[in-house]
CSV table of C-alpha atoms in Angstrom, one decimal:
chain,number,residue,atom,x,y,z
A,1,UNK,CA,41.7,-18.2,-1.4
A,2,UNK,CA,39.1,-21.0,-0.8
A,3,UNK,CA,39.1,-24.0,-3.2
A,4,UNK,CA,36.8,-26.9,-3.2
A,5,UNK,CA,39.2,-29.9,-3.2
A,6,UNK,CA,38.5,-33.5,-4.3
A,7,UNK,CA,34.7,-33.1,-4.1
A,8,UNK,CA,33.9,-36.5,-5.5
A,9,UNK,CA,36.3,-38.3,-3.2
A,10,UNK,CA,34.7,-36.3,-0.3
A,11,UNK,CA,31.2,-37.5,-1.5
A,12,UNK,CA,29.9,-34.0,-1.9
A,13,UNK,CA,26.3,-33.9,-3.1
A,14,UNK,CA,24.8,-31.5,-5.7
A,15,UNK,CA,22.6,-30.0,-3.0
A,16,UNK,CA,25.6,-29.2,-0.9
A,17,UNK,CA,27.7,-27.9,-3.8
A,18,UNK,CA,25.1,-25.5,-5.1
A,19,UNK,CA,24.8,-23.8,-1.7
A,20,UNK,CA,28.5,-22.9,-1.5
A,21,UNK,CA,29.4,-19.3,-1.7
A,22,UNK,CA,32.8,-17.4,-1.7
A,23,UNK,CA,34.8,-20.1,-3.5
A,24,UNK,CA,37.7,-18.9,-5.6
A,25,UNK,CA,38.1,-22.3,-7.3
A,26,UNK,CA,37.5,-26.0,-7.6
A,27,UNK,CA,40.1,-28.8,-7.9
A,28,UNK,CA,39.2,-30.3,-11.3
A,29,UNK,CA,41.9,-33.0,-10.9
A,30,UNK,CA,43.5,-34.5,-7.9
A,31,UNK,CA,46.2,-37.1,-8.6
A,32,UNK,CA,46.3,-38.5,-5.1
A,33,UNK,CA,42.8,-40.0,-5.5
A,34,UNK,CA,42.8,-40.2,-9.3
A,35,UNK,CA,43.5,-43.9,-9.2
A,36,UNK,CA,40.1,-44.4,-7.6
A,37,UNK,CA,38.7,-42.8,-10.9
A,38,UNK,CA,36.8,-40.3,-8.8
A,39,UNK,CA,38.9,-37.1,-9.2
A,40,UNK,CA,38.9,-35.8,-12.7
A,41,UNK,CA,35.8,-33.6,-12.5
A,42,UNK,CA,35.1,-31.6,-15.7
A,43,UNK,CA,31.4,-32.5,-15.6
A,44,UNK,CA,31.0,-31.2,-12.1
A,45,UNK,CA,33.0,-28.0,-12.8
A,46,UNK,CA,30.9,-27.4,-16.0
A,47,UNK,CA,27.6,-27.9,-14.2
A,48,UNK,CA,28.6,-25.5,-11.4
A,49,UNK,CA,29.8,-22.9,-13.9
A,50,UNK,CA,26.7,-23.2,-16.0
A,51,UNK,CA,24.6,-22.8,-12.9
A,52,UNK,CA,26.2,-19.4,-12.3
A,53,UNK,CA,29.2,-20.1,-10.1
A,54,UNK,CA,32.4,-18.3,-11.4
A,55,UNK,CA,35.1,-20.7,-10.3
A,56,UNK,CA,38.8,-21.0,-11.3
A,57,UNK,CA,40.2,-24.4,-11.5
A,58,UNK,CA,43.2,-26.1,-9.9
A,59,UNK,CA,44.9,-29.5,-10.1
A,60,UNK,CA,47.3,-31.1,-7.7
A,61,UNK,CA,49.4,-34.2,-7.3
A,62,UNK,CA,48.3,-34.4,-3.6
A,63,UNK,CA,51.6,-36.2,-3.1
A,64,UNK,CA,51.6,-38.0,0.2
A,65,UNK,CA,54.3,-40.2,-0.9
A,66,UNK,CA,58.1,-39.9,-0.6
A,67,UNK,CA,58.8,-40.4,-4.3
A,68,UNK,CA,58.2,-38.1,-7.2
A,69,UNK,CA,57.5,-38.7,-10.9
A,70,UNK,CA,60.2,-38.3,-13.5
A,71,UNK,CA,58.8,-36.0,-16.3
A,72,UNK,CA,61.2,-37.4,-19.0
A,73,UNK,CA,60.1,-41.0,-18.6
A,74,UNK,CA,56.8,-41.0,-16.6
A,75,UNK,CA,53.7,-40.4,-18.7
A,76,UNK,CA,51.1,-41.1,-16.0
A,77,UNK,CA,48.8,-38.1,-15.3
A,78,UNK,CA,49.8,-35.8,-12.5
A,79,UNK,CA,48.3,-32.6,-11.2
A,80,UNK,CA,49.7,-29.1,-11.4
A,81,UNK,CA,48.2,-25.6,-11.5
A,82,UNK,CA,50.1,-23.2,-13.8
A,83,UNK,CA,49.7,-19.5,-12.6
A,84,UNK,CA,50.5,-16.6,-14.9
A,85,UNK,CA,51.9,-14.1,-12.5
A,86,UNK,CA,53.8,-10.9,-13.4
A,87,UNK,CA,56.6,-11.9,-11.0
A,88,UNK,CA,57.5,-14.7,-8.6
A,89,UNK,CA,56.2,-13.1,-5.4
A,90,UNK,CA,53.5,-14.1,-3.0
A,91,UNK,CA,51.5,-11.0,-3.8
A,92,UNK,CA,51.7,-11.4,-7.6
A,93,UNK,CA,50.8,-15.1,-7.5
A,94,UNK,CA,47.8,-14.5,-5.2
A,95,UNK,CA,46.6,-11.6,-7.4
A,96,UNK,CA,46.9,-13.8,-10.6
A,97,UNK,CA,44.9,-16.6,-8.9
A,98,UNK,CA,42.2,-14.1,-7.8
A,99,UNK,CA,41.9,-13.0,-11.4
A,100,UNK,CA,41.9,-16.6,-12.7
A,101,UNK,CA,45.1,-16.2,-14.6
A,102,UNK,CA,45.8,-19.9,-14.3
A,103,UNK,CA,44.9,-23.4,-15.6
A,104,UNK,CA,45.0,-27.0,-14.4
A,105,UNK,CA,47.0,-29.7,-16.1
A,106,UNK,CA,47.9,-33.3,-16.0
A,107,UNK,CA,50.8,-32.7,-18.4
A,108,UNK,CA,49.9,-30.6,-21.5
A,109,UNK,CA,50.9,-26.9,-21.5
A,110,UNK,CA,48.7,-24.1,-22.7
A,111,UNK,CA,51.0,-21.4,-24.1
A,112,UNK,CA,48.5,-18.8,-25.3
A,113,UNK,CA,44.7,-18.2,-25.3
A,114,UNK,CA,42.9,-15.1,-26.5
A,115,UNK,CA,39.6,-14.1,-28.3
A,116,UNK,CA,39.5,-11.7,-31.2
A,117,UNK,CA,36.6,-10.9,-33.6
A,118,UNK,CA,34.4,-13.8,-32.3
A,119,UNK,CA,37.1,-16.4,-32.6
A,120,UNK,CA,39.2,-18.1,-29.9
A,121,UNK,CA,42.8,-18.8,-30.6
A,122,UNK,CA,44.7,-21.3,-28.5
A,123,UNK,CA,48.3,-22.6,-28.7
A,124,UNK,CA,49.6,-25.5,-26.6
A,125,UNK,CA,52.2,-28.3,-26.4
A,126,UNK,CA,51.8,-31.3,-28.8
A,127,UNK,CA,48.2,-32.6,-28.5
A,128,UNK,CA,45.8,-35.0,-30.2
A,129,UNK,CA,42.6,-33.2,-29.4
A,130,UNK,CA,41.4,-29.8,-28.2
A,131,UNK,CA,37.8,-29.2,-27.2
A,132,UNK,CA,35.9,-25.9,-26.7
A,133,UNK,CA,33.1,-26.0,-24.2
A,134,UNK,CA,30.4,-23.4,-23.7
A,135,UNK,CA,27.1,-23.0,-22.0
A,136,UNK,CA,25.5,-24.5,-25.1
A,137,UNK,CA,25.0,-28.2,-25.8
A,138,UNK,CA,27.2,-28.2,-28.8
A,139,UNK,CA,30.9,-27.7,-28.4
A,140,UNK,CA,33.8,-27.4,-30.9
A,141,UNK,CA,36.5,-30.0,-31.3
A,142,UNK,CA,39.7,-30.2,-33.3
A,143,UNK,CA,41.5,-33.5,-33.7
A,144,UNK,CA,44.9,-34.3,-35.1
A,145,UNK,CA,45.2,-36.8,-38.0
A,146,UNK,CA,46.7,-40.2,-37.2
A,147,UNK,CA,50.4,-39.9,-36.5
A,148,UNK,CA,50.2,-36.1,-36.4
A,149,UNK,CA,49.8,-33.6,-33.6
A,150,UNK,CA,48.1,-30.2,-33.1
A,151,UNK,CA,49.9,-27.2,-31.7
A,152,UNK,CA,47.2,-24.6,-32.1
A,153,UNK,CA,43.5,-24.3,-32.9
A,154,UNK,CA,41.0,-21.6,-33.8
A,155,UNK,CA,37.4,-21.8,-32.9
A,156,UNK,CA,34.4,-19.8,-33.9
A,157,UNK,CA,32.6,-18.8,-30.7
A,158,UNK,CA,28.8,-19.2,-31.2
A,159,UNK,CA,26.9,-15.9,-30.8
A,160,UNK,CA,24.7,-17.4,-28.1
A,161,UNK,CA,27.6,-18.6,-26.0
A,162,UNK,CA,28.0,-16.7,-22.8
A,163,UNK,CA,31.0,-18.7,-21.4
A,164,UNK,CA,33.8,-20.7,-23.0
A,165,UNK,CA,36.6,-22.9,-21.8
A,166,UNK,CA,39.1,-25.3,-23.4
A,167,UNK,CA,40.5,-28.8,-22.7
A,168,UNK,CA,43.7,-30.0,-24.4
A,169,UNK,CA,44.4,-33.7,-24.6
A,170,UNK,CA,47.8,-35.1,-25.3
A,171,UNK,CA,48.9,-38.4,-26.9
A,172,UNK,CA,48.9,-40.1,-23.4
A,173,UNK,CA,45.3,-39.0,-22.6
A,174,UNK,CA,46.4,-36.4,-20.2
A,175,UNK,CA,44.3,-33.2,-19.9
A,176,UNK,CA,44.9,-29.5,-19.5
A,177,UNK,CA,41.8,-27.5,-18.6
A,178,UNK,CA,41.1,-23.7,-18.6
A,179,UNK,CA,38.5,-22.1,-16.5
A,180,UNK,CA,35.3,-20.7,-18.1
A,181,UNK,CA,35.7,-17.2,-19.4
A,182,UNK,CA,33.0,-14.8,-20.3
A,183,UNK,CA,32.9,-14.7,-24.1
A,184,UNK,CA,33.7,-11.0,-24.0
A,185,UNK,CA,37.2,-11.8,-22.5
């Protein structure tokens, strides 16, 4: 599977990107170069998707260091790709990645996502905000009240929307992103 990794850090131009063919995915977040503030790329991913590229997304910690983060005390963003495979085998994981049964996260978890009767239903770990993005200018957003958290959201998908994806933001400002799905998912 071919993924476009840390495209901003690599100074990839729009002219170069729009010529790429055969990609399975794009790294939307790379922690190793995140501290340069160049490697959280939702706008680039959205633009490529809206131009017709069907890309899955990944995230990585790109850990070139000897230490690891401690999940129970460290709230810095990190990068991880969650894959929904039927079993823990190479074949099942690759098949899930080819289908796009995965999402990218810096920490928040997406537990369920489905569409039914023109509505998108999403459940996730505690979050402050969840955003629905489409091919349209206007997007949906749900925000928790002060001192409260969201655990789920329901969005009406606009009839003119052809693609839809979601971003979940936790109390620490960390993101979880889905790929774009056809609205008929």
